[in-house]
Tab-separated table of C-alpha atoms in Angstrom:
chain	number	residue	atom	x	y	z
A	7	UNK	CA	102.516	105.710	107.792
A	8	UNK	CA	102.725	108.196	105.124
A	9	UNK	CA	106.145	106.937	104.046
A	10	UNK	CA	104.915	103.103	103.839
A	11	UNK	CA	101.772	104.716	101.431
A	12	UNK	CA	104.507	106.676	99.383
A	13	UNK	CA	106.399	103.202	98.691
A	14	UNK	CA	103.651	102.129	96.906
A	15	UNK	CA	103.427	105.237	94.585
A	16	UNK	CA	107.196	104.665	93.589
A	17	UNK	CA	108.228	104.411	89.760
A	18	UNK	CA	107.626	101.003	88.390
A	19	UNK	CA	106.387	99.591	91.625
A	20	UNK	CA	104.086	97.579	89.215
A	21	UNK	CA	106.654	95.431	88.044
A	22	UNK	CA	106.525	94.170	91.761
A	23	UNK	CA	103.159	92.907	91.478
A	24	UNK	CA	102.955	91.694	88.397
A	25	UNK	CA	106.060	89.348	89.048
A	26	UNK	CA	104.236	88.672	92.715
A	27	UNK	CA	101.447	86.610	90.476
A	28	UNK	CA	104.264	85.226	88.109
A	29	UNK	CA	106.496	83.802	91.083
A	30	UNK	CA	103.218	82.318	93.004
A	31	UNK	CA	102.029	81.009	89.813
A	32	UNK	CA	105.359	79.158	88.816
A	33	UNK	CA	105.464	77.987	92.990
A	34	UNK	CA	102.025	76.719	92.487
A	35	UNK	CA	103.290	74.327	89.803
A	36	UNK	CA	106.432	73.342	91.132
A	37	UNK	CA	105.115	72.561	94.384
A	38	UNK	CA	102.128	70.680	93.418
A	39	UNK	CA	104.419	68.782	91.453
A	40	UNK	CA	106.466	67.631	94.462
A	41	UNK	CA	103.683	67.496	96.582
A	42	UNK	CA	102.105	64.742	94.566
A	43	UNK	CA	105.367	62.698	94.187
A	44	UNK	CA	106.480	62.817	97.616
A	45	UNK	CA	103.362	62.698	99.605
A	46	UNK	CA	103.760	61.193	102.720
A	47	UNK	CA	106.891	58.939	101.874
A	48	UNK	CA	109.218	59.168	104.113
A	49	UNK	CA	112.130	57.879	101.505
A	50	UNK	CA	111.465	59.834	98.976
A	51	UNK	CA	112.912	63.024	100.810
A	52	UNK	CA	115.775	63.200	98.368
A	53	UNK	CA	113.455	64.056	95.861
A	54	UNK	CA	113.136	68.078	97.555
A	55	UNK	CA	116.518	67.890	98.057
A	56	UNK	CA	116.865	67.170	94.373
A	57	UNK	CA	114.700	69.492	93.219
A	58	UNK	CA	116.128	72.191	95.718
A	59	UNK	CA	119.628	71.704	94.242
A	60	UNK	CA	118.434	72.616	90.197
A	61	UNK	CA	115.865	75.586	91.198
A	62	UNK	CA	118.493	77.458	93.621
A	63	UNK	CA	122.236	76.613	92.441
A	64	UNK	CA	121.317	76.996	88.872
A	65	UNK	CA	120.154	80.716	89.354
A	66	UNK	CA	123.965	81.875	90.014
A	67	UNK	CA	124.899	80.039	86.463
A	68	UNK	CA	121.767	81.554	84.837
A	69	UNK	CA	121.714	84.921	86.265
A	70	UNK	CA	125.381	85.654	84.919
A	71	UNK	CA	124.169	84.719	81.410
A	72	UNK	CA	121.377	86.337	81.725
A	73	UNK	CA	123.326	89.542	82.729
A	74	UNK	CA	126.196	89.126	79.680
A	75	UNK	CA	123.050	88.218	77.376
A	76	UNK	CA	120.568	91.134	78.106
A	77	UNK	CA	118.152	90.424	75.127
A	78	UNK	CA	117.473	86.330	75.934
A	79	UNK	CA	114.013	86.183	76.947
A	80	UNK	CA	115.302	83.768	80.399
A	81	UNK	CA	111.257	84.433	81.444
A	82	UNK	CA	109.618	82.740	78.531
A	83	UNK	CA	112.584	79.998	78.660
A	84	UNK	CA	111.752	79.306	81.590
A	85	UNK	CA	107.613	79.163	81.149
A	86	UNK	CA	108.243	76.372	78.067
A	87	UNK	CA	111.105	74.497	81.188
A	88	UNK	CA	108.012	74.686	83.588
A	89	UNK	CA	105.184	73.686	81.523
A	90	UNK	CA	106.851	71.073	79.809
A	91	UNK	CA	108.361	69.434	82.512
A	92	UNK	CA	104.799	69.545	84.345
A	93	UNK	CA	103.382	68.087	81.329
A	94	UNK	CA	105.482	65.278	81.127
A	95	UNK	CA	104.758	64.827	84.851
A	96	UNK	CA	101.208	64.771	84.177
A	97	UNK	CA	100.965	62.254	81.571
A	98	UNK	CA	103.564	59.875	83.475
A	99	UNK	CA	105.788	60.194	80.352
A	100	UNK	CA	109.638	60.047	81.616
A	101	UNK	CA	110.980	59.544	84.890
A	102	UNK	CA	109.883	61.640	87.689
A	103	UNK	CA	113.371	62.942	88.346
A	104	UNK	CA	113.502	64.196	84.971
A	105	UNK	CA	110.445	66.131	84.829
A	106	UNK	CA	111.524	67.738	88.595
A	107	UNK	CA	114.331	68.377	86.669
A	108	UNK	CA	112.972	70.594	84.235
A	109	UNK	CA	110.360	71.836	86.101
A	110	UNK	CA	113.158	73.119	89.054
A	111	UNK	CA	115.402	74.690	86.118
A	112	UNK	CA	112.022	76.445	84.560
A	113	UNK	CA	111.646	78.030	88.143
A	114	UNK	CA	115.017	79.014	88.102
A	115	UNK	CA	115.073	80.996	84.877
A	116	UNK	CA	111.623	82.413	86.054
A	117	UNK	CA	113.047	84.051	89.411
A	118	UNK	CA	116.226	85.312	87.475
A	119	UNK	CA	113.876	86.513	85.221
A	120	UNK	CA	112.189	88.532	88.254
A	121	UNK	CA	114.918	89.624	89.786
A	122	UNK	CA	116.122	91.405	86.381
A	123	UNK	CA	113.253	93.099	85.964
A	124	UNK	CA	112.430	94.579	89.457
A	125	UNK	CA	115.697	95.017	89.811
A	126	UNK	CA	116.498	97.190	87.024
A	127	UNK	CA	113.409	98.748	86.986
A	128	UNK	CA	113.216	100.142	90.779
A	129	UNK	CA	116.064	102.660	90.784
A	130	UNK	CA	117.742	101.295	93.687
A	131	UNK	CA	114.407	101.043	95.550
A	132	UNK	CA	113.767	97.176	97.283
A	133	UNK	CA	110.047	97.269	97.683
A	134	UNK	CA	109.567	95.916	94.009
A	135	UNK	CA	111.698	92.611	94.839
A	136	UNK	CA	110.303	92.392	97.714
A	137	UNK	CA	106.818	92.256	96.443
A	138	UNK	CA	107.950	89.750	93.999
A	139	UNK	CA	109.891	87.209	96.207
A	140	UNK	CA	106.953	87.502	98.411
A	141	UNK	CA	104.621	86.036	95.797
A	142	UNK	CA	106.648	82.536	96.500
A	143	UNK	CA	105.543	81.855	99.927
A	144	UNK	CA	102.025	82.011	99.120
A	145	UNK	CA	102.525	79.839	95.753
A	146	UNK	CA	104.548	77.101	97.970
A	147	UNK	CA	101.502	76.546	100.258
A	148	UNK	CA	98.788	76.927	97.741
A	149	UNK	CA	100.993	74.099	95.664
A	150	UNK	CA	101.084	71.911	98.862
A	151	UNK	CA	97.531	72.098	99.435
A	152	UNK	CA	95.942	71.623	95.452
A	153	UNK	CA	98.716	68.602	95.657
A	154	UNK	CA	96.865	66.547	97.558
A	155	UNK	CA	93.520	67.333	96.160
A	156	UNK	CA	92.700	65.518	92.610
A	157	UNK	CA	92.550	69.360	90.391
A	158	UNK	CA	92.943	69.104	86.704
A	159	UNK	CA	96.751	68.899	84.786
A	160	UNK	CA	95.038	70.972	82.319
A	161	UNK	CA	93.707	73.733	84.925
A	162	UNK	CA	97.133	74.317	86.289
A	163	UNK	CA	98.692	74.166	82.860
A	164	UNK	CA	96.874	77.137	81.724
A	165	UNK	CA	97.035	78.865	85.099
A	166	UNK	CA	101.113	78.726	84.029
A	167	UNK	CA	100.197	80.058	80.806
A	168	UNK	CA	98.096	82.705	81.911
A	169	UNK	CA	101.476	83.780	83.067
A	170	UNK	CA	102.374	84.551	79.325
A	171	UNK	CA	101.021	88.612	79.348
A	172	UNK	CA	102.244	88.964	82.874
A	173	UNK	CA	106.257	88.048	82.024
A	174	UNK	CA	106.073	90.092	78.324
A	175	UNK	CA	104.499	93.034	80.447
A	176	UNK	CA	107.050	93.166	82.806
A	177	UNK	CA	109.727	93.102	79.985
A	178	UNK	CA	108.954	96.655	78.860
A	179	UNK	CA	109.529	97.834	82.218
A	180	UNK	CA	113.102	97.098	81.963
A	181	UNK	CA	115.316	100.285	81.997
A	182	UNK	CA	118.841	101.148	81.203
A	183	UNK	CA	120.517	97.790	81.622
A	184	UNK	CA	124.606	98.896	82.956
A	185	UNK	CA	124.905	99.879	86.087
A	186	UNK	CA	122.225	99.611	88.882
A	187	UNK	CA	121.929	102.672	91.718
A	188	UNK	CA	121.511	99.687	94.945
A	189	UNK	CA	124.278	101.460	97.508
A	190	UNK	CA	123.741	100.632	100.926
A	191	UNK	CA	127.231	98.770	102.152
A	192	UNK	CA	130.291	100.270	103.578
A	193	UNK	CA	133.222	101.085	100.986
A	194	UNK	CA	135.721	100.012	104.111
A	195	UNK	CA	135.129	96.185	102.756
A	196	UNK	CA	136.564	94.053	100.254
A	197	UNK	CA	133.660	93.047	97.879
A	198	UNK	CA	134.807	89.383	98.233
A	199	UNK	CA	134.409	90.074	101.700
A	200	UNK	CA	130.958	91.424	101.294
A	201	UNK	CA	129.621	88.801	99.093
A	202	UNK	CA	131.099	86.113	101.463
A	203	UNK	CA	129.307	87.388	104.776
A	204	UNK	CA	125.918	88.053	102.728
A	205	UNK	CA	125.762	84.572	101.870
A	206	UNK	CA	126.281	83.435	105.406
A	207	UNK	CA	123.468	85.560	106.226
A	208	UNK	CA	121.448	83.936	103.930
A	209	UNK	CA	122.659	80.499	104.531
A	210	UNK	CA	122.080	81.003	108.660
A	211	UNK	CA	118.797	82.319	107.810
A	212	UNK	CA	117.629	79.539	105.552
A	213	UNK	CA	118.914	77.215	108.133
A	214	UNK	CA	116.820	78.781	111.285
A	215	UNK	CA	113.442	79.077	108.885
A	216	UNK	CA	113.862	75.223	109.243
A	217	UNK	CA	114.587	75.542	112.951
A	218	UNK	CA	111.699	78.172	114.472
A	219	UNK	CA	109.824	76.224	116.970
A	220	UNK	CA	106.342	76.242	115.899
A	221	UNK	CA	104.601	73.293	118.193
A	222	UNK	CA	101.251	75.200	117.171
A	223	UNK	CA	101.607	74.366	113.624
A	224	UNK	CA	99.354	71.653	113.808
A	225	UNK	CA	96.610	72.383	111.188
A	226	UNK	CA	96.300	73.089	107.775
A	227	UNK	CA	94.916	76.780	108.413
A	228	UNK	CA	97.713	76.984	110.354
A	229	UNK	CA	100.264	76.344	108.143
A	230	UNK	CA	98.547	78.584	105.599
A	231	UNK	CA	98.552	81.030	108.185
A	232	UNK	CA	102.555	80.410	108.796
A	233	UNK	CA	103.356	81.100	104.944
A	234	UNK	CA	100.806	84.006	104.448
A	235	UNK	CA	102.773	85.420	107.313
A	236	UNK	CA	106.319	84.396	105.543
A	237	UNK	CA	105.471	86.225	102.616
A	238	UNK	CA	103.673	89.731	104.047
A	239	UNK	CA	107.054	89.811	106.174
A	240	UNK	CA	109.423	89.004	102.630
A	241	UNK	CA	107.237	92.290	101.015
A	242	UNK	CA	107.268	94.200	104.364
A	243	UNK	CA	110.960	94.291	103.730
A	244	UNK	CA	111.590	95.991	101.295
A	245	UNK	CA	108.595	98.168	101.785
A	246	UNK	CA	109.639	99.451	104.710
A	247	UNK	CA	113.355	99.555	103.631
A	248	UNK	CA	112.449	102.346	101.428
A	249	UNK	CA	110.342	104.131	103.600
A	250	UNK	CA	112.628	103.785	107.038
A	251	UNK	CA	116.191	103.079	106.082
A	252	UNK	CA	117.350	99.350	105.153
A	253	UNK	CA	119.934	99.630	108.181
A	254	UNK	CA	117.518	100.300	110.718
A	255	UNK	CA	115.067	97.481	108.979
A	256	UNK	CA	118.040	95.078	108.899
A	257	UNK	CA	118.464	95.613	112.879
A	258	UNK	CA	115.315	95.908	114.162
A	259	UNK	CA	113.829	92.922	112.394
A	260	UNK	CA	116.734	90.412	113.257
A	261	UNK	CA	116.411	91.867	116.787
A	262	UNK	CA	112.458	92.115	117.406
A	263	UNK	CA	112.361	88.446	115.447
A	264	UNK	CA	114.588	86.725	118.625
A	265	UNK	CA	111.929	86.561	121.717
A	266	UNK	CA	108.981	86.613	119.800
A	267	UNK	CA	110.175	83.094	117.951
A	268	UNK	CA	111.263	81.710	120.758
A	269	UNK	CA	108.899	82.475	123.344
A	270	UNK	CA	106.056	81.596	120.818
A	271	UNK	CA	106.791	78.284	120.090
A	272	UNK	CA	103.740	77.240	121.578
A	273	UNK	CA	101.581	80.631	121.049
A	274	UNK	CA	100.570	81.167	117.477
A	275	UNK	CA	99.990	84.766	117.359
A	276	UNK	CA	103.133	85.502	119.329
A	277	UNK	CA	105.164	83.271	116.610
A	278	UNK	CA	103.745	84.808	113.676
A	279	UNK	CA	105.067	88.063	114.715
A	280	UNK	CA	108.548	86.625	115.212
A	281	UNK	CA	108.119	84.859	111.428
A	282	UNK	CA	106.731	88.416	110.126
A	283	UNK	CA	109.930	89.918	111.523
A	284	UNK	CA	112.405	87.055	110.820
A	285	UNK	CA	111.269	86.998	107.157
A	286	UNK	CA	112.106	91.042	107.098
A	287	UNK	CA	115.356	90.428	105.901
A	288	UNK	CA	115.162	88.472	102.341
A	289	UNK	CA	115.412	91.804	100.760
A	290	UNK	CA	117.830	93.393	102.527
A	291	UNK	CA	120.798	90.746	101.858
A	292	UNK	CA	119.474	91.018	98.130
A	293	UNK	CA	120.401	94.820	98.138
A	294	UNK	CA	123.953	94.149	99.790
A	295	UNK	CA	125.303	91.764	96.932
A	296	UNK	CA	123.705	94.038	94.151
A	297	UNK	CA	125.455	97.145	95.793
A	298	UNK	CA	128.757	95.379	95.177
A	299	UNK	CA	127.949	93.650	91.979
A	300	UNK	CA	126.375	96.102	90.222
A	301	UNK	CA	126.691	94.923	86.225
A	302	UNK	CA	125.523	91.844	87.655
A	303	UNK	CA	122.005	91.599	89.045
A	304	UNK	CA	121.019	88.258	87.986
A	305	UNK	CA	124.372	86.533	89.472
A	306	UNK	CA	123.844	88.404	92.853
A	307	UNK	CA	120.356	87.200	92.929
A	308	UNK	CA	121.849	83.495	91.918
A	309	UNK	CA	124.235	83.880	95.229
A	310	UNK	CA	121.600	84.933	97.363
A	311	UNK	CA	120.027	81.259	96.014
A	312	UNK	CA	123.000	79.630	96.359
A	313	UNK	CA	123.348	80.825	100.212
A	314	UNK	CA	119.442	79.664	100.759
A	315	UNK	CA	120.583	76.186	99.101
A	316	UNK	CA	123.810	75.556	101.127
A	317	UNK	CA	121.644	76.806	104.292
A	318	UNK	CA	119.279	74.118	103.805
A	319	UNK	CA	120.836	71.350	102.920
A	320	UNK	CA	121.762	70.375	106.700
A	321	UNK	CA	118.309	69.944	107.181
A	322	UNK	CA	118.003	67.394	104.447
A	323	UNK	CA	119.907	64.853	107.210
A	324	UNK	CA	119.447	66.033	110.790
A	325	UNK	CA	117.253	68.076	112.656
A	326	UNK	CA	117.996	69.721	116.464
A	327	UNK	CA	115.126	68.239	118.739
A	328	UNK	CA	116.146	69.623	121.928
A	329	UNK	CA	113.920	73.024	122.054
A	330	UNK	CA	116.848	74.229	124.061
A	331	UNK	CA	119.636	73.514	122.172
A	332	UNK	CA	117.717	74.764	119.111
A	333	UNK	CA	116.829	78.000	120.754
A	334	UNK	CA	120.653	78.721	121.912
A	335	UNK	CA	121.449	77.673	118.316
A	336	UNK	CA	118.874	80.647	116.544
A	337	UNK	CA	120.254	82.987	119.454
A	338	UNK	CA	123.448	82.698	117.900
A	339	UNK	CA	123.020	82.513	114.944
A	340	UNK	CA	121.130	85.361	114.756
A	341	UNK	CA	123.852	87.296	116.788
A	342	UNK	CA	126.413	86.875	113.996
A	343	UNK	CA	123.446	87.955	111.638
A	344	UNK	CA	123.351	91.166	113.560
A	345	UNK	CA	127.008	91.888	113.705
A	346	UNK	CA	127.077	91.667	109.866
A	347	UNK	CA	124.596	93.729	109.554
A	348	UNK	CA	125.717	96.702	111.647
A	349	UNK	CA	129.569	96.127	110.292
A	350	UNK	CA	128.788	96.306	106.559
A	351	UNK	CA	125.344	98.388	106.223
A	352	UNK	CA	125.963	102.317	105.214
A	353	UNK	CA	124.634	104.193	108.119
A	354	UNK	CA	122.007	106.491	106.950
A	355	UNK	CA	120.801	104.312	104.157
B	2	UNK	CA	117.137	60.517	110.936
B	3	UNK	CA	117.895	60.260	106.725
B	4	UNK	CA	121.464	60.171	106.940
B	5	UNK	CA	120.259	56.593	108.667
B	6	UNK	CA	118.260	56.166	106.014
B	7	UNK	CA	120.325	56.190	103.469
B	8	UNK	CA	123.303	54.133	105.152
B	9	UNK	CA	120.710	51.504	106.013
B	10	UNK	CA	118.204	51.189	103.173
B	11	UNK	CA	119.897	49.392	100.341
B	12	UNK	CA	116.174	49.813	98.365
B	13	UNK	CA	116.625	53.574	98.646
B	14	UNK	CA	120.587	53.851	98.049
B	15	UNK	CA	119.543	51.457	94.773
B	16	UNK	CA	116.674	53.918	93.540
B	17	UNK	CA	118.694	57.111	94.183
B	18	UNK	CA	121.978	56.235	93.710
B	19	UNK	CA	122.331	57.537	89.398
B	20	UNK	CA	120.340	61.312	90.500
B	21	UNK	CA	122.382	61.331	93.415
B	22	UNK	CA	125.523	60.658	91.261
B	23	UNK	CA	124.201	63.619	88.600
B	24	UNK	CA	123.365	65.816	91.486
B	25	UNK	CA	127.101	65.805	92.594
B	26	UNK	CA	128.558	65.896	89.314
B	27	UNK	CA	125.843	69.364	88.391
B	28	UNK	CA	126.858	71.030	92.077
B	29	UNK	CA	130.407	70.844	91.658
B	30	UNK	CA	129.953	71.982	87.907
B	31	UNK	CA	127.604	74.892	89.006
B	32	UNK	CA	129.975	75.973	91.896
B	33	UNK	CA	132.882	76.061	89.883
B	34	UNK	CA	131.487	78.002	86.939
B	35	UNK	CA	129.497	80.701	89.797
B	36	UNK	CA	133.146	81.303	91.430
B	37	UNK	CA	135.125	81.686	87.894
B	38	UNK	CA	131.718	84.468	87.482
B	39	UNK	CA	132.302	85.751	90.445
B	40	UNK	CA	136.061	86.151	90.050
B	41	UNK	CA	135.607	87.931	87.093
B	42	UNK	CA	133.336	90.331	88.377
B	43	UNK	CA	135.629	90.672	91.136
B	44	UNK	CA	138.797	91.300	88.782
B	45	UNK	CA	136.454	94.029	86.565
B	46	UNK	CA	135.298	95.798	89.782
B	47	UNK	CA	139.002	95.811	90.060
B	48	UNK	CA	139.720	97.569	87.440
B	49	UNK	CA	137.108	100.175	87.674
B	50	UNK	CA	138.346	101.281	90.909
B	51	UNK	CA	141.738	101.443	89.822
B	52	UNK	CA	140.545	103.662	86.751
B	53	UNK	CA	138.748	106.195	88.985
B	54	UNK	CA	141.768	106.118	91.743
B	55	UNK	CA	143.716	107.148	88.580
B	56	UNK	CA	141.288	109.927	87.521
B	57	UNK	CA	141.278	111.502	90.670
């Protein structure tokens, strides 16, 4: 316990939270934004898909400029995308597609933006990008819900730029920009190799987050209790990363997460567990692609986007119904996770 | 099941069909330009290691 307590007493650790309000913040907006176009439509599901395609594959083209060009402010670039693409939703100006548009590319340069800072701020600690990509899942439900209810265009717009302080803050934690100290994979593998099977992890796990069996999710508390879940496991990560080792972390999550998602399709409690687990390992596949690409934070982070794109997308056009099939399908899956893992983690790390 | 959807649905193919179009054209831009990146990172991590092999 002491060594969980300690994690939050490491250098810079703030950066974490104050890019935890930034990321739910810029969520908030860019969910409420689809929330209100799509509503309950059931042809209008390209429009995710859409938006899904700008916010994720953009980060890998962003985050290497972003690395080359270390003094472009890519936070506040992103804030003016955001707000004026939610602005220009608001007021029913341009086409819906193009205001998704900018609104999905504002969120893009935003989470670069994050991943910069904690990144080069945590000496080779993951708890502060944990904390931050955790900040997401409690945006994306927060978004779905004020989407539906009739809250003021001007409210959220200066929620967004009460984001302004947060993002300049966070720039002054930035450190010595080269080379970052994130070593926690094997030296045995080609880094081609590496950054191949770290995407696949994150593509496979993007893929089962669609797939989990949750029959209980019937109610709105429910769900909000799914995604509060999503996110304490994102943080829980990289918190307890640092304190217990990323390889054992990386293991024992993807291991513990198997029976308690499938056995608790039906069970809520028993599910969350599995989700708290499952969602362990966000973190971890971050530190793997940084270890190899050191000079390059932001385009590691724009893989690991990339992977959760390309992982998703077959969900776009078919889902598995059979709770069997699905269930040998996460098994699996989640086998090849495992084998990754132990192949390419340092021991001891 | 969309992929019915959007074989079916001539409405939908109609008012989807130009972001669709822009979505494929971005994607294969953005892949390309994250694997030339990538292959220069590659060919620089390259390097370094051949530099320390060398100093050793």
């Amino acid at each position: 316990m002491r060594k969980i307590l300690n994690v939050f007493k490491e250098e810079n650790i703030v950066t974490g939270y104050l890019y935890f309000y930034i990321h739910f913040v810029v969520e908030v907006i860019c969910f409420l934004v689809l929330a209100r176009l799509v509503g309950d439509s059931p042809l209008l599901w390209f429009m995710p898909l859409f938006y899904d395609a700008l916010a994720f594959c953009s980060q890998g083209v962003i985050g290497y400029v972003s690395d080359r060009f270390p003094n472009l402010k890519v936070g506040i670039i992103g804030l003016v995308l955001l707000i004026v693409g939610f602005l220009l939703f608001g007021f029913n100006l341009v086409s819906s597609y193009i205001s998704v548009m900018l609104v999905g590319l504002g969120n893009a340069f935003i989470h670069v933006d994050g991943a910069e800072v904690t990144l080069h701020s945590s000496k080779g600690k993951l708890a502060h990008s944990a904390i931050f990509v955790s900040g997401g899942s409690f945006g994306v439900i927060t978004g779905k819900l004020i989407g539906s209810s009739s809250i003021s265009f001007i409210l959220i717009t200066l929620l967004g730029l009460s984001t302004i302080p947060f993002i300049l803050l966070a720039d002054t934690y930035r450190e010595d920009r080269s080379c970052l100290e994130f070593n926690c994979v094997k030296k045995d593998y080609k880094v081609s190799i590496v950054i191949i099977l770290a995407m696949i992890i994150v593509a496979v796990r993007s893929y089962m987050g669609y797939g989990i069996p949750t029959s209980w999710n019937k109610t709105v508390y429910q769900a909000i209790i799914l995604y509060v879940f999503m996110g304490l496991g994102k943080a829980l990560g990289g918190i307890l990363a640092d304190a217990y080792g990323i390889k054992k972390v990386a293991i024992l999550s993807s291991l513990l997460a198997l029976p308690f998602l499938l056995i608790g399709d039906n069970i809520m409690v028993v599910s969350l567990i599995g989700v708290l687990f499952f969602s362990m390992t966000m973190a971890i596949t971050l530190s793997m692609l940084v270890s190899v690409l050191k000079h390059s934070p932001g385009l590691a982070f724009g893989l690991t986007t990339i992977g959760l794109f390309l992982g998703s997308v077959p969900v776009f056009f078919f889902r598995i119904s059979n709770f069997f099939v699905n269930g040998a399908v996460i098994v699996i899956l989640s086998m090849i996770c495992l084998v990754i893992f132990k192949k390419i983690l340092k021991d001891g790390v | 099941m969309n992929v019915i959807k959007f074989v079916f649905y001539p409405q939908f193919i109609k008012s989807v069909i130009v972001p669709f179009i822009f979505l494929v054209i971005f994607l294969l831009i953005v892949f390309i330009m994250v694997y030339s990146f990538v292959k220069i990172e590659l060919s620089r991590i390259e390097e370094e290691r051949g530099v320390e092999y060398e100093e050793k």
